[in-house]
Amino acid sequence: MAKLLDKQRYKCTLGAMQTVQEIERAIPILHSGPGCAQKLSDSIGSSGYFSPNIFPCTSINEKDVVFGGVKKLETTIENAQKVIDADLYVVLIGCIPEIVGDDTAEVVSRFEGSEKPVIYASTAGFKGNNYIGHEQVIDAIIEQYLEASDEKEKGLVNIWADVPYQDLFWLGNIRELEKLVAELGLIPNAIFGYGHGIKNIKRIPKAEYNLLVSPWVSVGYMKKMERKLGIPCLYYPTLPIGVFETSRFLREVRKFTCVDAEKIESIINKHENYYYYLIERYADMFLETRVMAKQFSVVADAQYALGITKFLVNDLGLIPAKQFITDDTPKAFQEQIRTEFENLNYGLKAEVSFETDGYKIYNEIQSHDYHGYPLILGSYYEKEMTEKMFGHFLNILWPVQDKVVLDDTYVGYTGSIRLIEDIYSVAVQRWN
């Protein structure tokens, strides 16, 4: 019997158009029905050089279902090349062409000699969510565009982390990871965001290392790059938020890349000293038991649920209630992620639920005794529920309707200070 999935926190696979959008001067070409771009775009922060309103689309209809839409796709690509000044054209396949069996690969192959590259990704909505679509786009770049290189650029590190737009802090997080890597004397190379794009994509095969910061998204294509391009990967499953996890992250990067140990410890000490200086200034507020909840829950994708839980326990000493992972994490990764939730300081462990149904999450949180005002960090869907429980709420994940984020971050030493400010700004409002 069919079930109703209440308040899902992701989009369909075709949402990968936003991954393409944040490769500078790359544009998606949608082989799909009309309206997909508008429905899948975010209302905040999704304009720019190429906005969803101008994404080329075949807008296939009933006639194309019967007779096929490959001719329409070919003319759409041709016309996009004529009128849109892009460096990379990425054909994304929607549900209908996939069902009727349009040979998109054959059509795209006709543009192999084009001045600007044309590639394609199978992103039919029924194949999964936009986390999977993000992987499909990167996989297409690896398979159809990149070639192994004998030339290696010493210290060059490819950085892979957030899914653009799905994470409202994606730009700031990548920039902060780049800064941390650069402090070690390495050369960061990311393909998303300002000043990156096709020139950084071309540098990927020349890198000495890949750095993946993610519990599960993109693990597959890291292994593929290791096989095809010969680039070893440091897989770091926890988003480094706070002094404890960020220092651990830097030491792991040091060991993997063989950076001088003394240099690393000097950098860590500098950041930790300033971090604790800020914490000490507000120690009276942090130790005031009325201000903050005794227990917390994070309702987010695996990346934020794990990273923020570790931060709140290891750095701030809060007690975890059940944590909820909402990104439809593949079963192959769930046990490993559960183990990470048991790797907390002070002998604490966090119970975690992989749950995509907002109704079930709502019932579990409502029935739990938080021993006071709960702290709930999640999507905007949790706001009304938290208010009914007289708790503290912070919107950290899509959908976001109560804040604007340009290039802010929760990553690293600097980002965790921003997170503390956001959490305690919510909490102190109760007393003022």
GROMACS .gro file of C-alpha atoms in nm:
model
  432
    1MET     CA    1   0.000   0.000   0.000
    2ALA     CA    2   0.132   0.346  -0.091
    3LYS     CA    3   0.253   0.567   0.196
    4LEU     CA    4   0.254   0.944   0.226
    5LEU     CA    5   0.600   1.088   0.295
    6ASP     CA    6   0.551   1.399   0.507
    7LYS     CA    7   0.789   1.695   0.484
    8GLN     CA    8   1.080   1.545   0.295
    9ARG     CA    9   1.406   1.743   0.315
   10TYR     CA   10   1.541   1.688  -0.036
   11LYS     CA   11   1.446   1.721  -0.402
   12CYS     CA   12   1.445   1.474  -0.689
   13THR     CA   13   1.761   1.375  -0.876
   14LEU     CA   14   1.711   1.649  -1.136
   15GLY     CA   15   1.784   1.895  -0.855
   16ALA     CA   16   2.143   1.834  -0.968
   17MET     CA   17   2.085   2.134  -1.193
   18GLN     CA   18   2.193   2.343  -0.892
   19THR     CA   19   2.520   2.153  -0.874
   20VAL     CA   20   2.585   2.249  -1.237
   21GLN     CA   21   2.473   2.607  -1.173
   22GLU     CA   22   2.746   2.659  -0.915
   23ILE     CA   23   3.023   2.552  -1.147
   24GLU     CA   24   3.112   2.900  -1.271
   25ARG     CA   25   2.998   2.952  -1.634
   26ALA     CA   26   2.848   2.602  -1.661
   27ILE     CA   27   2.485   2.571  -1.762
   28PRO     CA   28   2.238   2.282  -1.737
   29ILE     CA   29   2.039   2.181  -2.046
   30LEU     CA   30   1.728   2.002  -1.922
   31HIS     CA   31   1.588   1.717  -2.130
   32SER     CA   32   1.261   1.707  -1.942
   33GLY     CA   33   0.906   1.826  -1.925
   34PRO     CA   34   0.834   2.199  -1.885
   35GLY     CA   35   0.847   2.358  -1.541
   36CYS     CA   36   1.112   2.140  -1.376
   37ALA     CA   37   1.368   2.419  -1.339
   38GLN     CA   38   1.124   2.652  -1.169
   39LYS     CA   39   0.990   2.384  -0.934
   40LEU     CA   40   1.336   2.264  -0.829
   41SER     CA   41   1.507   2.601  -0.789
   42ASP     CA   42   1.535   2.779  -0.456
   43SER     CA   43   1.363   3.115  -0.423
   44ILE     CA   44   1.662   3.266  -0.239
   45GLY     CA   45   2.017   3.279  -0.373
   46SER     CA   46   1.960   3.084  -0.696
   47SER     CA   47   1.987   3.370  -0.945
   48GLY     CA   48   2.320   3.479  -1.091
   49TYR     CA   49   2.492   3.461  -1.428
   50PHE     CA   50   2.268   3.170  -1.530
   51SER     CA   51   1.944   3.149  -1.333
   52PRO     CA   52   1.688   2.867  -1.353
   53ASN     CA   53   1.460   3.100  -1.549
   54ILE     CA   54   1.688   3.076  -1.853
   55PHE     CA   55   1.801   2.713  -1.834
   56PRO     CA   56   1.749   2.564  -2.183
   57CYS     CA   57   1.487   2.290  -2.176
   58THR     CA   58   1.340   2.056  -2.438
   59SER     CA   59   0.996   2.088  -2.269
   60ILE     CA   60   0.893   1.751  -2.408
   61ASN     CA   61   0.524   1.672  -2.445
   62GLU     CA   62   0.289   1.386  -2.540
   63LYS     CA   63   0.411   1.382  -2.902
   64ASP     CA   64   0.770   1.336  -2.787
   65VAL     CA   65   0.665   1.048  -2.563
   66VAL     CA   66   0.525   0.867  -2.867
   67PHE     CA   67   0.790   0.954  -3.127
   68GLY     CA   68   1.091   1.031  -2.907
   69GLY     CA   69   1.255   1.358  -2.813
   70VAL     CA   70   1.609   1.313  -2.942
   71LYS     CA   71   1.570   1.554  -3.234
   72LYS     CA   72   1.435   1.820  -3.001
   73LEU     CA   73   1.728   1.760  -2.767
   74GLU     CA   74   1.979   1.803  -3.050
   75THR     CA   75   1.830   2.136  -3.161
   76THR     CA   76   1.809   2.256  -2.798
   77ILE     CA   77   2.181   2.191  -2.749
   78GLU     CA   78   2.264   2.360  -3.081
   79ASN     CA   79   2.060   2.669  -2.994
   80ALA     CA   80   2.199   2.684  -2.640
   81GLN     CA   81   2.551   2.695  -2.783
   82LYS     CA   82   2.450   2.981  -3.013
   83VAL     CA   83   2.280   3.209  -2.761
   84ILE     CA   84   2.432   3.125  -2.421
   85ASP     CA   85   2.795   3.210  -2.348
   86ALA     CA   86   2.903   2.920  -2.127
   87ASP     CA   87   3.222   2.720  -2.072
   88LEU     CA   88   3.049   2.387  -2.004
   89TYR     CA   89   2.710   2.251  -2.114
   90VAL     CA   90   2.565   1.970  -1.903
   91VAL     CA   91   2.261   1.782  -2.033
   92LEU     CA   92   2.046   1.656  -1.746
   93ILE     CA   93   1.794   1.384  -1.826
   94GLY     CA   94   1.450   1.400  -1.664
   95CYS     CA   95   1.194   1.129  -1.594
   96ILE     CA   96   1.006   1.111  -1.926
   97PRO     CA   97   1.307   1.071  -2.162
   98GLU     CA   98   1.448   0.806  -1.930
   99ILE     CA   99   1.121   0.611  -1.930
  100VAL     CA  100   1.069   0.622  -2.308
  101GLY     CA  101   1.435   0.537  -2.372
  102ASP     CA  102   1.575   0.842  -2.554
  103ASP     CA  103   1.941   0.775  -2.642
  104THR     CA  104   2.083   1.089  -2.486
  105ALA     CA  105   2.441   0.958  -2.496
  106GLU     CA  106   2.425   0.922  -2.873
  107VAL     CA  107   2.290   1.275  -2.918
  108VAL     CA  108   2.556   1.428  -2.692
  109SER     CA  109   2.829   1.236  -2.877
  110ARG     CA  110   2.746   1.440  -3.189
  111PHE     CA  111   2.886   1.748  -3.011
  112GLU     CA  112   3.218   1.589  -2.923
  113GLY     CA  113   3.414   1.830  -3.142
  114SER     CA  114   3.241   2.143  -3.010
  115GLU     CA  115   3.448   2.441  -2.903
  116LYS     CA  116   3.302   2.412  -2.550
  117PRO     CA  117   3.248   2.068  -2.391
  118VAL     CA  118   2.903   1.906  -2.379
  119ILE     CA  119   2.846   1.620  -2.133
  120TYR     CA  120   2.536   1.451  -1.990
  121ALA     CA  121   2.416   1.299  -1.662
  122SER     CA  122   2.130   1.059  -1.601
  123THR     CA  123   1.925   1.246  -1.342
  124ALA     CA  124   1.572   1.109  -1.381
  125GLY     CA  125   1.377   1.213  -1.072
  126PHE     CA  126   1.274   0.860  -0.980
  127LYS     CA  127   1.639   0.747  -0.947
  128GLY     CA  128   1.686   0.914  -0.612
  129ASN     CA  129   1.725   1.258  -0.459
  130ASN     CA  130   1.946   1.557  -0.538
  131TYR     CA  131   2.233   1.416  -0.331
  132ILE     CA  132   2.245   1.130  -0.583
  133GLY     CA  133   2.202   1.381  -0.868
  134HIS     CA  134   2.503   1.575  -0.738
  135GLU     CA  135   2.709   1.256  -0.757
  136GLN     CA  136   2.585   1.189  -1.111
  137VAL     CA  137   2.709   1.530  -1.232
  138ILE     CA  138   3.056   1.482  -1.084
  139ASP     CA  139   3.067   1.129  -1.223
  140ALA     CA  140   2.983   1.267  -1.570
  141ILE     CA  141   3.273   1.514  -1.546
  142ILE     CA  142   3.513   1.234  -1.449
  143GLU     CA  143   3.395   0.988  -1.714
  144GLN     CA  144   3.332   1.221  -2.008
  145TYR     CA  145   3.572   1.512  -1.964
  146LEU     CA  146   3.875   1.434  -1.747
  147GLU     CA  147   4.180   1.235  -1.854
  148ALA     CA  148   4.469   1.111  -1.641
  149SER     CA  149   4.773   1.339  -1.629
  150ASP     CA  150   5.140   1.251  -1.586
  151GLU     CA  151   5.198   1.605  -1.464
  152LYS     CA  152   5.132   1.655  -1.092
  153GLU     CA  153   5.126   1.993  -0.921
  154LYS     CA  154   5.304   1.962  -0.587
  155GLY     CA  155   5.072   2.025  -0.292
  156LEU     CA  156   4.756   2.058  -0.504
  157VAL     CA  157   4.451   1.922  -0.319
  158ASN     CA  158   4.105   1.880  -0.472
  159ILE     CA  159   3.841   1.966  -0.211
  160TRP     CA  160   3.497   1.804  -0.217
  161ALA     CA  161   3.229   1.870   0.043
  162ASP     CA  162   2.885   2.030   0.029
  163VAL     CA  163   2.597   1.991  -0.217
  164PRO     CA  164   2.536   2.347  -0.347
  165TYR     CA  165   2.207   2.506  -0.237
  166GLN     CA  166   2.093   2.194  -0.052
  167ASP     CA  167   2.326   2.324   0.217
  168LEU     CA  168   2.267   2.696   0.261
  169PHE     CA  169   2.624   2.733   0.397
  170TRP     CA  170   2.786   2.550   0.104
  171LEU     CA  171   2.984   2.847  -0.029
  172GLY     CA  172   3.116   2.961   0.308
  173ASN     CA  173   3.201   2.605   0.407
  174ILE     CA  174   3.406   2.544   0.092
  175ARG     CA  175   3.585   2.877   0.133
  176GLU     CA  176   3.669   2.793   0.496
  177LEU     CA  177   3.800   2.447   0.402
  178GLU     CA  178   4.013   2.614   0.135
  179LYS     CA  179   4.155   2.855   0.396
  180LEU     CA  180   4.238   2.574   0.638
  181VAL     CA  181   4.410   2.371   0.366
  182ALA     CA  182   4.600   2.678   0.243
  183GLU     CA  183   4.727   2.749   0.597
  184LEU     CA  184   4.904   2.414   0.586
  185GLY     CA  185   5.101   2.528   0.282
  186LEU     CA  186   4.891   2.321   0.042
  187ILE     CA  187   4.709   2.449  -0.269
  188PRO     CA  188   4.329   2.405  -0.251
  189ASN     CA  189   4.134   2.332  -0.568
  190ALA     CA  190   3.752   2.336  -0.560
  191ILE     CA  191   3.522   2.354  -0.862
  192PHE     CA  192   3.222   2.525  -0.701
  193GLY     CA  193   3.176   2.892  -0.624
  194TYR     CA  194   3.334   3.224  -0.713
  195GLY     CA  195   3.653   3.223  -0.922
  196HIS     CA  196   3.649   2.849  -0.984
  197GLY     CA  197   3.475   2.665  -1.269
  198ILE     CA  198   3.623   2.506  -1.580
  199LYS     CA  199   3.982   2.616  -1.509
  200ASN     CA  200   3.970   2.434  -1.175
  201ILE     CA  201   3.805   2.131  -1.334
  202LYS     CA  202   4.100   2.109  -1.574
  203ARG     CA  203   4.339   2.107  -1.276
  204ILE     CA  204   4.172   1.808  -1.108
  205PRO     CA  205   4.391   1.538  -1.274
  206LYS     CA  206   4.707   1.729  -1.175
  207ALA     CA  207   4.629   1.712  -0.801
  208GLU     CA  208   4.838   1.507  -0.561
  209TYR     CA  209   4.542   1.439  -0.333
  210ASN     CA  210   4.164   1.441  -0.310
  211LEU     CA  211   4.007   1.556   0.017
  212LEU     CA  212   3.648   1.446   0.071
  213VAL     CA  213   3.465   1.584   0.374
  214SER     CA  214   3.138   1.391   0.379
  215PRO     CA  215   2.977   1.095   0.560
  216TRP     CA  216   2.861   0.934   0.234
  217VAL     CA  217   2.793   1.173  -0.055
  218SER     CA  218   3.063   1.142  -0.326
  219VAL     CA  219   3.248   0.843  -0.179
  220GLY     CA  220   3.180   0.651  -0.502
  221TYR     CA  221   3.337   0.901  -0.739
  222MET     CA  222   3.641   0.943  -0.512
  223LYS     CA  223   3.713   0.575  -0.568
  224LYS     CA  224   3.657   0.622  -0.940
  225MET     CA  225   3.906   0.911  -0.953
  226GLU     CA  226   4.160   0.701  -0.767
  227ARG     CA  227   4.128   0.429  -1.032
  228LYS     CA  228   4.109   0.649  -1.341
  229LEU     CA  229   4.322   0.950  -1.246
  230GLY     CA  230   4.554   0.796  -0.988
  231ILE     CA  231   4.464   1.049  -0.714
  232PRO     CA  232   4.459   0.907  -0.359
  233CYS     CA  233   4.180   1.034  -0.133
  234LEU     CA  234   4.162   1.131   0.232
  235TYR     CA  235   3.805   1.049   0.331
  236TYR     CA  236   3.704   1.250   0.639
  237PRO     CA  237   3.346   1.161   0.741
  238THR     CA  238   3.275   1.446   0.985
  239LEU     CA  239   3.224   1.809   0.889
  240PRO     CA  240   3.489   1.981   1.107
  241ILE     CA  241   3.292   2.216   1.332
  242GLY     CA  242   3.450   2.346   1.650
  243VAL     CA  243   3.794   2.338   1.804
  244PHE     CA  244   3.804   1.966   1.885
  245GLU     CA  245   3.702   1.835   1.543
  246THR     CA  246   3.884   2.100   1.339
  247SER     CA  247   4.215   2.035   1.516
  248ARG     CA  248   4.165   1.663   1.461
  249PHE     CA  249   4.087   1.729   1.095
  250LEU     CA  250   4.405   1.933   1.043
  251ARG     CA  251   4.617   1.661   1.204
  252GLU     CA  252   4.461   1.400   0.975
  253VAL     CA  253   4.533   1.615   0.669
  254ARG     CA  254   4.891   1.659   0.793
  255LYS     CA  255   4.946   1.285   0.823
  256PHE     CA  256   4.797   1.216   0.479
  257THR     CA  257   4.993   1.489   0.298
  258CYS     CA  258   5.313   1.469   0.505
  259VAL     CA  259   5.312   1.838   0.602
  260ASP     CA  260   5.559   1.935   0.876
  261ALA     CA  261   5.416   1.845   1.220
  262GLU     CA  262   5.559   2.149   1.402
  263LYS     CA  263   5.398   2.383   1.151
  264ILE     CA  264   5.059   2.218   1.203
  265GLU     CA  265   5.076   2.240   1.583
  266SER     CA  266   5.171   2.607   1.562
  267ILE     CA  267   4.867   2.677   1.343
  268ILE     CA  268   4.637   2.478   1.573
  269ASN     CA  269   4.764   2.655   1.886
  270LYS     CA  270   4.706   2.995   1.727
  271HIS     CA  271   4.345   2.913   1.640
  272GLU     CA  272   4.268   2.735   1.967
  273ASN     CA  273   4.403   3.019   2.179
  274TYR     CA  274   4.180   3.275   2.008
  275TYR     CA  275   3.880   3.038   2.017
  276TYR     CA  276   3.912   2.984   2.394
  277TYR     CA  277   3.969   3.357   2.449
  278LEU     CA  278   3.624   3.419   2.297
  279ILE     CA  279   3.466   3.134   2.495
  280GLU     CA  280   3.611   3.260   2.824
  281ARG     CA  281   3.460   3.605   2.769
  282TYR     CA  282   3.112   3.448   2.772
  283ALA     CA  283   3.177   3.167   3.019
  284ASP     CA  284   2.925   3.310   3.267
  285MET     CA  285   2.649   3.281   3.007
  286PHE     CA  286   2.751   2.932   2.895
  287LEU     CA  287   2.751   2.810   3.256
  288GLU     CA  288   2.413   2.968   3.338
  289THR     CA  289   2.188   2.659   3.341
  290ARG     CA  290   1.871   2.856   3.270
  291VAL     CA  291   1.999   2.982   2.935
  292MET     CA  292   2.052   2.663   2.736
  293ALA     CA  293   1.857   2.340   2.707
  294LYS     CA  294   1.987   2.029   2.881
  295GLN     CA  295   1.938   1.809   2.572
  296PHE     CA  296   1.932   1.866   2.197
  297SER     CA  297   1.826   1.699   1.872
  298VAL     CA  298   1.956   1.769   1.522
  299VAL     CA  299   1.720   1.701   1.231
  300ALA     CA  300   1.939   1.724   0.920
  301ASP     CA  301   2.132   1.537   0.655
  302ALA     CA  302   2.413   1.307   0.769
  303GLN     CA  303   2.673   1.579   0.722
  304TYR     CA  304   2.520   1.829   0.963
  305ALA     CA  305   2.361   1.581   1.204
  306LEU     CA  306   2.702   1.426   1.267
  307GLY     CA  307   2.913   1.743   1.256
  308ILE     CA  308   2.687   1.950   1.484
  309THR     CA  309   2.624   1.665   1.728
  310LYS     CA  310   2.997   1.617   1.777
  311PHE     CA  311   3.043   1.992   1.820
  312LEU     CA  312   2.764   2.036   2.076
  313VAL     CA  313   2.889   1.741   2.281
  314ASN     CA  314   3.268   1.769   2.245
  315ASP     CA  315   3.300   2.149   2.259
  316LEU     CA  316   2.996   2.275   2.450
  317GLY     CA  317   2.929   1.975   2.675
  318LEU     CA  318   2.559   1.940   2.587
  319ILE     CA  319   2.375   1.609   2.613
  320PRO     CA  320   2.240   1.446   2.295
  321ALA     CA  321   1.886   1.316   2.272
  322LYS     CA  322   1.800   1.117   1.957
  323GLN     CA  323   1.942   1.260   1.634
  324PHE     CA  324   1.758   1.234   1.300
  325ILE     CA  325   1.922   1.192   0.959
  326THR     CA  326   1.687   1.295   0.679
  327ASP     CA  327   1.884   1.259   0.353
  328ASP     CA  328   1.782   0.900   0.274
  329THR     CA  329   2.133   0.775   0.346
  330PRO     CA  330   2.211   0.454   0.154
  331LYS     CA  331   2.206   0.149   0.382
  332ALA     CA  332   2.567   0.066   0.294
  333PHE     CA  333   2.682   0.374   0.492
  334GLN     CA  334   2.440   0.370   0.784
  335GLU     CA  335   2.636   0.144   1.020
  336GLN     CA  336   2.956   0.342   0.972
  337ILE     CA  337   2.770   0.666   1.047
  338ARG     CA  338   2.611   0.512   1.359
  339THR     CA  339   2.960   0.427   1.480
  340GLU     CA  340   3.065   0.792   1.441
  341PHE     CA  341   2.776   0.898   1.667
  342GLU     CA  342   2.919   0.669   1.933
  343ASN     CA  343   3.263   0.831   1.904
  344LEU     CA  344   3.191   1.127   2.132
  345ASN     CA  345   3.384   1.269   2.426
  346TYR     CA  346   3.306   1.206   2.794
  347GLY     CA  347   3.186   0.851   2.717
  348LEU     CA  348   2.866   0.982   2.563
  349LYS     CA  349   2.684   0.817   2.273
  350ALA     CA  350   2.405   0.953   2.056
  351GLU     CA  351   2.119   0.740   1.929
  352VAL     CA  352   2.053   0.811   1.563
  353SER     CA  353   1.748   0.746   1.343
  354PHE     CA  354   1.764   0.740   0.963
  355GLU     CA  355   1.419   0.882   0.895
  356THR     CA  356   1.278   1.072   0.598
  357ASP     CA  357   0.919   1.103   0.721
  358GLY     CA  358   0.860   1.433   0.898
  359TYR     CA  359   0.549   1.299   1.071
  360LYS     CA  360   0.746   1.025   1.248
  361ILE     CA  361   1.023   1.268   1.343
  362TYR     CA  362   0.763   1.506   1.486
  363ASN     CA  363   0.606   1.231   1.701
  364GLU     CA  364   0.940   1.108   1.836
  365ILE     CA  365   1.061   1.454   1.934
  366GLN     CA  366   0.725   1.543   2.089
  367SER     CA  367   0.723   1.228   2.303
  368HIS     CA  368   1.080   1.268   2.435
  369ASP     CA  369   1.150   1.427   2.775
  370TYR     CA  370   1.425   1.685   2.716
  371HIS     CA  371   1.433   1.772   3.089
  372GLY     CA  372   1.359   2.136   3.016
  373TYR     CA  373   1.355   2.351   2.706
  374PRO     CA  374   1.471   2.141   2.407
  375LEU     CA  375   1.727   2.269   2.159
  376ILE     CA  376   1.625   2.166   1.807
  377LEU     CA  377   1.845   2.234   1.505
  378GLY     CA  378   1.688   2.145   1.173
  379SER     CA  379   1.490   2.265   0.875
  380TYR     CA  380   1.210   2.520   0.885
  381TYR     CA  381   0.967   2.230   0.927
  382GLU     CA  382   1.078   2.195   1.290
  383LYS     CA  383   1.009   2.557   1.386
  384GLU     CA  384   0.638   2.531   1.470
  385MET     CA  385   0.687   2.208   1.661
  386THR     CA  386   0.972   2.355   1.868
  387GLU     CA  387   0.768   2.664   1.950
  388LYS     CA  388   0.485   2.442   2.080
  389MET     CA  389   0.740   2.274   2.307
  390PHE     CA  390   0.872   2.617   2.422
  391GLY     CA  391   1.214   2.514   2.295
  392HIS     CA  392   1.505   2.683   2.117
  393PHE     CA  393   1.507   2.646   1.740
  394LEU     CA  394   1.778   2.716   1.481
  395ASN     CA  395   1.718   2.670   1.108
  396ILE     CA  396   2.036   2.509   0.968
  397LEU     CA  397   1.911   2.311   0.668
  398TRP     CA  398   1.688   2.333   0.362
  399PRO     CA  399   1.412   2.443   0.353
  400VAL     CA  400   1.522   2.776   0.498
  401GLN     CA  401   1.268   3.054   0.541
  402ASP     CA  402   1.390   3.267   0.830
  403LYS     CA  403   1.742   3.372   0.730
  404VAL     CA  404   1.959   3.480   0.439
  405VAL     CA  405   2.305   3.329   0.406
  406LEU     CA  406   2.548   3.481   0.155
  407ASP     CA  407   2.887   3.327   0.238
  408ASP     CA  408   2.860   3.247   0.610
  409THR     CA  409   2.993   2.916   0.742
  410TYR     CA  410   2.972   2.682   1.041
  411VAL     CA  411   3.295   2.501   0.945
  412GLY     CA  412   3.626   2.527   1.126
  413TYR     CA  413   3.722   2.745   1.421
  414THR     CA  414   3.567   3.060   1.276
  415GLY     CA  415   3.247   2.890   1.162
  416SER     CA  416   3.183   2.729   1.499
  417ILE     CA  417   3.198   3.070   1.667
  418ARG     CA  418   2.924   3.181   1.424
  419LEU     CA  419   2.722   2.871   1.521
  420ILE     CA  420   2.762   2.948   1.892
  421GLU     CA  421   2.648   3.304   1.828
  422ASP     CA  422   2.340   3.181   1.640
  423ILE     CA  423   2.244   2.921   1.902
  424TYR     CA  424   2.287   3.145   2.204
  425SER     CA  425   2.127   3.443   2.034
  426VAL     CA  426   1.813   3.230   2.008
  427ALA     CA  427   1.846   3.112   2.368
  428VAL     CA  428   1.900   3.450   2.537
  429GLN     CA  429   1.592   3.596   2.366
  430ARG     CA  430   1.384   3.392   2.610
  431TRP     CA  431   1.517   3.603   2.897
  432ASN     CA  432   1.500   3.946   2.733
   0.00000   0.00000   0.00000
